[in-house]
């Protein structure tokens, strides 16, 4: 029987993203040097990357994508949920789409079509933009990996 252990990180960190990416690097370092080894030691989580999945939602989805790019050897699978591709006025998404460094074909990208309430979303315009951004990235993955 397969056992699943999920570790969820809260939103309370005020420096979870910065333009230079240093907090993302610190976060990845902490996951790889502290959290993952503790899980492997204390909960007998597999040490084989093929058994491991890393994911996130919103900024966490962008962070999961950064983990896939920077540390593809650490996890075999990545879940990118509702990624905040609007980050840095869409420059981040454009840069990622130009990269050739995404090596894991096991990337799941998800997103709803009603991410924000209509009362705060200019009649769905932000949702349309988010869906377009996810579709753009999804097409990059399809071209690279075929499906």
Backbone as JSON Lines, residues from 0, in Angstrom:
{"i":0,"aa":"X","n":[0.83,-1.18,0.0],"ca":[0.0,0.0,0.0],"c":[0.88,1.25,0.0]}
{"i":1,"aa":"X","n":[0.5,2.21,-0.79],"ca":[1.22,3.46,-0.89],"c":[0.78,4.4,0.24]}
{"i":2,"aa":"X","n":[1.74,5.01,0.89],"ca":[1.45,5.93,1.98],"c":[1.76,7.34,1.5]}
{"i":3,"aa":"X","n":[0.89,8.28,1.82],"ca":[1.07,9.67,1.42],"c":[1.2,10.52,2.66]}
{"i":4,"aa":"X","n":[2.22,11.35,2.68],"ca":[2.41,12.32,3.76],"c":[2.45,13.7,3.11]}
{"i":5,"aa":"X","n":[1.59,14.58,3.54],"ca":[1.57,15.94,3.02],"c":[2.08,16.92,4.05]}
{"i":6,"aa":"X","n":[2.89,17.85,3.62],"ca":[3.39,18.91,4.49],"c":[2.91,20.23,3.89]}
{"i":7,"aa":"X","n":[2.16,20.98,4.65],"ca":[1.6,22.23,4.16],"c":[2.28,23.4,4.87]}
{"i":8,"aa":"X","n":[2.66,24.4,4.1],"ca":[3.31,25.58,4.64],"c":[2.31,26.72,4.58]}
{"i":9,"aa":"X","n":[2.14,27.43,5.69],"ca":[1.16,28.52,5.76],"c":[1.57,29.75,4.99]}
{"i":10,"aa":"X","n":[0.66,30.7,4.92],"ca":[0.87,31.92,4.17],"c":[1.47,33.04,5.0]}
{"i":11,"aa":"X","n":[1.77,32.81,6.26],"ca":[2.14,33.88,7.17],"c":[3.48,34.54,6.95]}
{"i":12,"aa":"X","n":[4.27,34.07,6.04],"ca":[5.62,34.6,5.84],"c":[5.57,35.83,4.94]}
{"i":13,"aa":"X","n":[5.97,36.96,5.48],"ca":[5.87,38.2,4.7],"c":[6.93,38.3,3.61]}
{"i":14,"aa":"X","n":[8.03,37.56,3.73],"ca":[9.1,37.66,2.73],"c":[9.15,36.42,1.85]}
{"i":15,"aa":"X","n":[7.98,35.82,1.58],"ca":[8.01,34.57,0.83],"c":[8.33,34.77,-0.65]}
{"i":16,"aa":"X","n":[8.34,35.99,-1.1],"ca":[8.75,36.26,-2.47],"c":[9.46,37.6,-2.51]}
{"i":17,"aa":"X","n":[10.49,37.69,-3.29],"ca":[11.13,38.97,-3.56],"c":[11.58,38.96,-5.01]}
{"i":18,"aa":"X","n":[11.81,40.13,-5.55],"ca":[12.16,40.25,-6.96],"c":[13.44,39.5,-7.32]}
{"i":19,"aa":"X","n":[14.4,39.47,-6.41],"ca":[15.66,38.81,-6.72],"c":[15.63,37.3,-6.53]}
{"i":20,"aa":"X","n":[14.58,36.8,-5.9],"ca":[14.45,35.36,-5.72],"c":[15.21,34.8,-4.53]}
{"i":21,"aa":"X","n":[15.8,35.65,-3.66],"ca":[16.6,35.1,-2.56],"c":[15.73,34.37,-1.55]}
{"i":22,"aa":"X","n":[14.48,34.82,-1.32],"ca":[13.64,34.09,-0.37],"c":[13.19,32.75,-0.95]}
{"i":23,"aa":"X","n":[13.03,32.65,-2.25],"ca":[12.71,31.37,-2.88],"c":[13.88,30.41,-2.7]}
{"i":24,"aa":"X","n":[15.09,30.91,-2.9],"ca":[16.28,30.08,-2.7],"c":[16.36,29.6,-1.25]}
{"i":25,"aa":"X","n":[16.12,30.51,-0.29],"ca":[16.14,30.12,1.12],"c":[15.09,29.06,1.42]}
{"i":26,"aa":"X","n":[13.91,29.23,0.84],"ca":[12.83,28.27,1.05],"c":[13.22,26.9,0.49]}
{"i":27,"aa":"X","n":[13.73,26.87,-0.74],"ca":[14.15,25.6,-1.34],"c":[15.25,24.95,-0.51]}
{"i":28,"aa":"X","n":[16.22,25.75,-0.08],"ca":[17.3,25.22,0.75],"c":[16.74,24.6,2.03]}
{"i":29,"aa":"X","n":[15.78,25.28,2.65],"ca":[15.19,24.78,3.89],"c":[14.44,23.47,3.65]}
{"i":30,"aa":"X","n":[13.68,23.41,2.57],"ca":[12.95,22.17,2.24],"c":[13.93,21.03,2.01]}
{"i":31,"aa":"X","n":[14.96,21.28,1.21],"ca":[15.9,20.22,0.83],"c":[16.86,19.83,1.95]}
{"i":32,"aa":"X","n":[17.26,20.79,2.77],"ca":[18.26,20.51,3.82],"c":[17.65,20.19,5.18]}
{"i":33,"aa":"X","n":[16.42,20.64,5.44],"ca":[15.83,20.46,6.76],"c":[14.55,19.62,6.74]}
{"i":34,"aa":"X","n":[13.56,20.08,5.98],"ca":[12.25,19.44,6.01],"c":[12.3,18.02,5.44]}
{"i":35,"aa":"X","n":[12.8,17.87,4.24],"ca":[12.83,16.56,3.6],"c":[13.65,15.54,4.4]}
{"i":36,"aa":"X","n":[14.86,15.88,4.83],"ca":[15.62,14.91,5.64],"c":[14.89,14.52,6.94]}
{"i":37,"aa":"X","n":[14.21,15.48,7.58],"ca":[13.46,15.16,8.8],"c":[12.33,14.19,8.48]}
{"i":38,"aa":"X","n":[11.62,14.43,7.4],"ca":[10.54,13.51,7.0],"c":[11.09,12.12,6.7]}
{"i":39,"aa":"X","n":[12.23,12.08,6.03],"ca":[12.83,10.8,5.69],"c":[13.32,10.07,6.94]}
{"i":40,"aa":"X","n":[13.84,10.81,7.87],"ca":[14.36,10.2,9.1],"c":[13.23,9.81,10.06]}
{"i":41,"aa":"X","n":[12.31,10.73,10.33],"ca":[11.31,10.51,11.38],"c":[10.05,9.8,10.9]}
{"i":42,"aa":"X","n":[9.75,9.87,9.61],"ca":[8.52,9.27,9.1],"c":[8.77,8.24,8.01]}
{"i":43,"aa":"X","n":[10.03,7.86,7.84],"ca":[10.44,6.86,6.85],"c":[9.93,7.18,5.43]}
{"i":44,"aa":"X","n":[9.95,8.46,5.1],"ca":[9.62,8.87,3.74],"c":[10.75,8.42,2.83]}
{"i":45,"aa":"X","n":[10.41,7.99,1.65],"ca":[11.39,7.48,0.69],"c":[12.5,8.5,0.41]}
{"i":46,"aa":"X","n":[13.68,8.0,0.21],"ca":[14.8,8.85,-0.2],"c":[14.97,8.87,-1.72]}
{"i":47,"aa":"X","n":[14.13,8.12,-2.41],"ca":[14.19,8.04,-3.87],"c":[13.3,9.12,-4.47]}
{"i":48,"aa":"X","n":[13.88,10.01,-5.24],"ca":[13.14,11.12,-5.84],"c":[11.93,10.66,-6.64]}
{"i":49,"aa":"X","n":[11.99,9.47,-7.22],"ca":[10.85,9.0,-8.03],"c":[9.58,8.82,-7.21]}
{"i":50,"aa":"X","n":[9.72,8.76,-5.89],"ca":[8.58,8.6,-4.99],"c":[8.08,9.92,-4.42]}
{"i":51,"aa":"X","n":[8.72,11.03,-4.79],"ca":[8.43,12.31,-4.14],"c":[7.77,13.31,-5.08]}
{"i":52,"aa":"X","n":[6.85,14.07,-4.52],"ca":[6.13,15.11,-5.26],"c":[6.22,16.41,-4.48]}
{"i":53,"aa":"X","n":[6.42,17.51,-5.21],"ca":[6.47,18.84,-4.6],"c":[5.44,19.7,-5.29]}
{"i":54,"aa":"X","n":[4.66,20.46,-4.54],"ca":[3.64,21.28,-5.17],"c":[3.32,22.52,-4.38]}
{"i":55,"aa":"X","n":[2.52,23.36,-4.98],"ca":[2.08,24.58,-4.32],"c":[0.98,25.25,-5.12]}
{"i":56,"aa":"X","n":[0.35,26.23,-4.47],"ca":[-0.76,26.96,-5.09],"c":[-0.5,28.46,-5.0]}
{"i":57,"aa":"X","n":[-0.9,29.2,-6.02],"ca":[-0.68,30.65,-6.04],"c":[0.81,30.94,-6.14]}
{"i":58,"aa":"X","n":[1.34,31.71,-5.19],"ca":[2.79,31.93,-5.16],"c":[3.5,30.61,-4.92]}
{"i":59,"aa":"X","n":[2.86,29.73,-4.15],"ca":[3.43,28.39,-3.94],"c":[3.52,27.6,-5.23]}
{"i":60,"aa":"X","n":[2.59,27.84,-6.16],"ca":[2.65,27.19,-7.47],"c":[3.84,27.67,-8.27]}
{"i":61,"aa":"X","n":[4.1,28.97,-8.19],"ca":[5.3,29.53,-8.84],"c":[6.54,28.95,-8.17]}
{"i":62,"aa":"X","n":[6.5,28.84,-6.85],"ca":[7.62,28.29,-6.11],"c":[7.86,26.83,-6.5]}
{"i":63,"aa":"X","n":[6.78,26.07,-6.69],"ca":[6.92,24.68,-7.12],"c":[7.55,24.61,-8.51]}
{"i":64,"aa":"X","n":[7.17,25.52,-9.38],"ca":[7.78,25.57,-10.71],"c":[9.26,25.9,-10.6]}
{"i":65,"aa":"X","n":[9.6,26.83,-9.72],"ca":[11.02,27.16,-9.5],"c":[11.78,25.94,-8.99]}
{"i":66,"aa":"X","n":[11.16,25.15,-8.11],"ca":[11.81,23.93,-7.62],"c":[12.03,22.96,-8.79]}
{"i":67,"aa":"X","n":[11.05,22.85,-9.68],"ca":[11.19,21.97,-10.84],"c":[12.34,22.41,-11.75]}
{"i":68,"aa":"X","n":[12.55,23.71,-11.84],"ca":[13.61,24.24,-12.69],"c":[14.98,24.13,-12.0]}
{"i":69,"aa":"X","n":[15.03,24.5,-10.74],"ca":[16.31,24.58,-10.03],"c":[16.76,23.25,-9.42]}
{"i":70,"aa":"X","n":[15.82,22.4,-9.03],"ca":[16.17,21.15,-8.34],"c":[15.36,19.97,-8.88]}
{"i":71,"aa":"X","n":[15.43,19.71,-10.18],"ca":[14.63,18.62,-10.76],"c":[15.05,17.24,-10.25]}
{"i":72,"aa":"X","n":[16.25,17.16,-9.7],"ca":[16.73,15.87,-9.2],"c":[16.11,15.5,-7.85]}
{"i":73,"aa":"X","n":[15.52,16.46,-7.15],"ca":[15.01,16.22,-5.79],"c":[13.63,15.59,-5.76]}
{"i":74,"aa":"X","n":[12.82,15.84,-6.78],"ca":[11.44,15.34,-6.84],"c":[11.15,14.88,-8.26]}
{"i":75,"aa":"X","n":[10.39,13.81,-8.39],"ca":[10.04,13.33,-9.72],"c":[8.79,14.0,-10.26]}
{"i":76,"aa":"X","n":[7.96,14.49,-9.36],"ca":[6.65,15.02,-9.75],"c":[6.45,16.41,-9.15]}
{"i":77,"aa":"X","n":[5.74,17.23,-9.9],"ca":[5.47,18.59,-9.44],"c":[4.0,18.93,-9.7]}
{"i":78,"aa":"X","n":[3.36,19.53,-8.7],"ca":[1.97,19.99,-8.84],"c":[1.99,21.51,-8.75]}
{"i":79,"aa":"X","n":[1.55,22.15,-9.81],"ca":[1.52,23.6,-9.88],"c":[0.06,24.01,-9.99]}
{"i":80,"aa":"X","n":[-0.49,24.49,-8.87],"ca":[-1.91,24.81,-8.81],"c":[-2.12,26.32,-8.82]}
{"i":81,"aa":"X","n":[-2.91,26.76,-9.75],"ca":[-3.29,28.16,-9.83],"c":[-2.1,29.11,-9.64]}
{"i":82,"aa":"X","n":[-1.05,28.92,-10.44],"ca":[0.18,29.69,-10.23],"c":[-0.01,31.19,-10.47]}
{"i":83,"aa":"X","n":[0.67,31.97,-9.66],"ca":[0.6,33.43,-9.74],"c":[1.51,33.93,-10.87]}
{"i":84,"aa":"X","n":[1.18,33.56,-12.1],"ca":[2.01,33.93,-13.24],"c":[1.96,35.42,-13.56]}
{"i":85,"aa":"X","n":[1.08,36.13,-12.92],"ca":[1.02,37.59,-13.1],"c":[2.22,38.26,-12.44]}
{"i":86,"aa":"X","n":[2.97,37.51,-11.67],"ca":[4.09,38.04,-10.9],"c":[5.03,38.85,-11.78]}
{"i":87,"aa":"X","n":[5.47,39.97,-11.25],"ca":[6.41,40.86,-11.95],"c":[5.88,41.25,-13.33]}
{"i":88,"aa":"X","n":[4.61,41.57,-13.35],"ca":[3.94,41.99,-14.58],"c":[4.15,41.0,-15.72]}
{"i":89,"aa":"X","n":[4.03,39.73,-15.4],"ca":[4.09,38.62,-16.35],"c":[5.51,38.33,-16.86]}
{"i":90,"aa":"X","n":[6.51,39.08,-16.41],"ca":[7.88,38.81,-16.86],"c":[8.33,37.42,-16.46]}
{"i":91,"aa":"X","n":[7.94,36.99,-15.25],"ca":[8.35,35.67,-14.78],"c":[7.86,34.59,-15.74]}
{"i":92,"aa":"X","n":[6.58,34.64,-16.1],"ca":[6.02,33.65,-17.02],"c":[6.75,33.68,-18.36]}
{"i":93,"aa":"X","n":[7.0,34.85,-18.88],"ca":[7.7,34.97,-20.17],"c":[9.1,34.38,-20.1]}
{"i":94,"aa":"X","n":[9.81,34.64,-18.98],"ca":[11.15,34.09,-18.81],"c":[11.12,32.56,-18.72]}
{"i":95,"aa":"X","n":[10.15,32.04,-17.98],"ca":[10.03,30.58,-17.83],"c":[9.74,29.94,-19.18]}
{"i":96,"aa":"X","n":[8.88,30.55,-19.95],"ca":[8.52,29.99,-21.26],"c":[9.7,29.96,-22.21]}
{"i":97,"aa":"X","n":[10.68,30.82,-22.0],"ca":[11.87,30.84,-22.85],"c":[12.96,29.88,-22.36]}
{"i":98,"aa":"X","n":[12.81,29.38,-21.14],"ca":[13.84,28.49,-20.57],"c":[13.78,27.11,-21.19]}
{"i":99,"aa":"X","n":[14.92,26.48,-21.2],"ca":[14.97,25.1,-21.66],"c":[15.34,24.17,-20.5]}
{"i":100,"aa":"X","n":[15.23,24.68,-19.27],"ca":[15.73,23.93,-18.14],"c":[14.68,23.12,-17.38]}
{"i":101,"aa":"X","n":[13.45,23.09,-17.85],"ca":[12.45,22.26,-17.2],"c":[12.66,20.84,-17.72]}
{"i":102,"aa":"X","n":[13.1,19.95,-16.84],"ca":[13.46,18.61,-17.3],"c":[12.48,17.54,-16.85]}
{"i":103,"aa":"X","n":[11.59,17.85,-15.93],"ca":[10.64,16.84,-15.46],"c":[9.39,16.84,-16.33]}
{"i":104,"aa":"X","n":[9.08,15.72,-16.96],"ca":[7.84,15.66,-17.73],"c":[6.63,15.41,-16.82]}
{"i":105,"aa":"X","n":[6.86,15.2,-15.53],"ca":[5.78,14.9,-14.6],"c":[5.35,16.16,-13.86]}
{"i":106,"aa":"X","n":[4.72,17.04,-14.6],"ca":[4.22,18.29,-14.04],"c":[2.72,18.33,-14.25]}
{"i":107,"aa":"X","n":[2.0,18.51,-13.16],"ca":[0.55,18.69,-13.23],"c":[0.29,20.16,-12.99]}
{"i":108,"aa":"X","n":[-0.43,20.79,-13.89],"ca":[-0.78,22.2,-13.71],"c":[-2.31,22.28,-13.69]}
{"i":109,"aa":"X","n":[-2.84,22.93,-12.68],"ca":[-4.29,23.02,-12.52],"c":[-4.69,24.46,-12.23]}
{"i":110,"aa":"X","n":[-5.96,24.73,-12.53],"ca":[-6.5,26.05,-12.22],"c":[-8.0,26.03,-12.46]}
{"i":111,"aa":"X","n":[-8.72,26.72,-11.61],"ca":[-10.15,26.87,-11.81],"c":[-10.42,28.04,-12.75]}
{"i":112,"aa":"X","n":[-11.64,28.14,-13.2],"ca":[-11.98,29.26,-14.07],"c":[-12.65,30.4,-13.31]}
{"i":113,"aa":"X","n":[-12.88,30.22,-12.04],"ca":[-13.46,31.27,-11.21],"c":[-12.59,31.44,-9.98]}
{"i":114,"aa":"X","n":[-11.4,31.95,-10.18],"ca":[-10.43,32.08,-9.11],"c":[-10.78,33.21,-8.14]}
{"i":115,"aa":"X","n":[-11.35,34.26,-8.64],"ca":[-11.69,35.41,-7.79],"c":[-13.18,35.68,-7.84]}
{"i":116,"aa":"X","n":[-13.76,36.14,-6.75],"ca":[-15.18,36.5,-6.79],"c":[-15.41,37.64,-7.79]}
{"i":117,"aa":"X","n":[-16.52,37.58,-8.48],"ca":[-16.81,38.62,-9.47],"c":[-16.83,40.01,-8.86]}
{"i":118,"aa":"X","n":[-17.16,40.13,-7.57],"ca":[-17.21,41.44,-6.94],"c":[-15.84,42.11,-6.87]}
{"i":119,"aa":"X","n":[-14.78,41.31,-6.9],"ca":[-13.44,41.9,-6.81],"c":[-12.65,41.74,-8.09]}
{"i":120,"aa":"X","n":[-13.29,41.33,-9.16],"ca":[-12.53,40.91,-10.34],"c":[-12.9,41.62,-11.64]}
{"i":121,"aa":"X","n":[-13.42,42.78,-11.62],"ca":[-13.72,43.49,-12.88],"c":[-14.42,42.6,-13.89]}
{"i":122,"aa":"X","n":[-15.5,41.97,-13.48],"ca":[-16.32,41.12,-14.37],"c":[-15.57,39.95,-14.99]}
{"i":123,"aa":"X","n":[-14.67,39.36,-14.24],"ca":[-13.98,38.17,-14.71],"c":[-12.73,38.41,-15.53]}
{"i":124,"aa":"X","n":[-12.32,39.66,-15.7],"ca":[-11.14,39.95,-16.52],"c":[-9.86,39.35,-15.93]}
{"i":125,"aa":"X","n":[-9.73,39.39,-14.62],"ca":[-8.52,38.82,-14.0],"c":[-8.51,37.31,-14.18]}
{"i":126,"aa":"X","n":[-9.67,36.68,-14.02],"ca":[-9.73,35.23,-14.24],"c":[-9.35,34.88,-15.67]}
{"i":127,"aa":"X","n":[-9.82,35.66,-16.64],"ca":[-9.46,35.41,-18.03],"c":[-7.95,35.5,-18.23]}
{"i":128,"aa":"X","n":[-7.33,36.51,-17.62],"ca":[-5.89,36.67,-17.71],"c":[-5.17,35.48,-17.09]}
{"i":129,"aa":"X","n":[-5.64,35.05,-15.91],"ca":[-5.01,33.9,-15.25],"c":[-5.13,32.64,-16.1]}
{"i":130,"aa":"X","n":[-6.3,32.42,-16.68],"ca":[-6.5,31.24,-17.54],"c":[-5.58,31.31,-18.76]}
{"i":131,"aa":"X","n":[-5.45,32.49,-19.37],"ca":[-4.55,32.67,-20.51],"c":[-3.1,32.36,-20.13]}
{"i":132,"aa":"X","n":[-2.68,32.84,-18.95],"ca":[-1.31,32.6,-18.5],"c":[-1.04,31.12,-18.29]}
{"i":133,"aa":"X","n":[-1.97,30.42,-17.65],"ca":[-1.8,28.99,-17.42],"c":[-1.8,28.24,-18.76]}
{"i":134,"aa":"X","n":[-2.67,28.63,-19.68],"ca":[-2.71,27.99,-21.0],"c":[-1.39,28.21,-21.74]}
{"i":135,"aa":"X","n":[-0.82,29.4,-21.63],"ca":[0.47,29.69,-22.28],"c":[1.55,28.75,-21.75]}
{"i":136,"aa":"X","n":[1.63,28.6,-20.43],"ca":[2.63,27.72,-19.84],"c":[2.34,26.26,-20.18]}
{"i":137,"aa":"X","n":[1.1,25.88,-20.17],"ca":[0.7,24.52,-20.52],"c":[1.15,24.17,-21.95]}
{"i":138,"aa":"X","n":[1.01,25.11,-22.85],"ca":[1.45,24.9,-24.24],"c":[2.96,24.72,-24.33]}
{"i":139,"aa":"X","n":[3.71,25.45,-23.5],"ca":[5.16,25.28,-23.47],"c":[5.49,23.84,-23.05]}
{"i":140,"aa":"X","n":[4.8,23.36,-21.99],"ca":[5.05,21.98,-21.53],"c":[4.67,20.96,-22.6]}
{"i":141,"aa":"X","n":[3.56,21.18,-23.28],"ca":[3.13,20.25,-24.33],"c":[4.15,20.17,-25.46]}
{"i":142,"aa":"X","n":[4.69,21.31,-25.85],"ca":[5.71,21.33,-26.91],"c":[6.97,20.6,-26.48]}
{"i":143,"aa":"X","n":[7.35,20.78,-25.21],"ca":[8.58,20.18,-24.72],"c":[8.45,18.68,-24.49]}
{"i":144,"aa":"X","n":[7.31,18.25,-23.93],"ca":[7.16,16.86,-23.53],"c":[6.14,16.07,-24.34]}
{"i":145,"aa":"X","n":[5.38,16.72,-25.18],"ca":[4.48,16.0,-26.06],"c":[3.05,15.82,-25.58]}
{"i":146,"aa":"X","n":[2.81,15.9,-24.29],"ca":[1.41,15.75,-23.82],"c":[1.11,16.7,-22.71]}
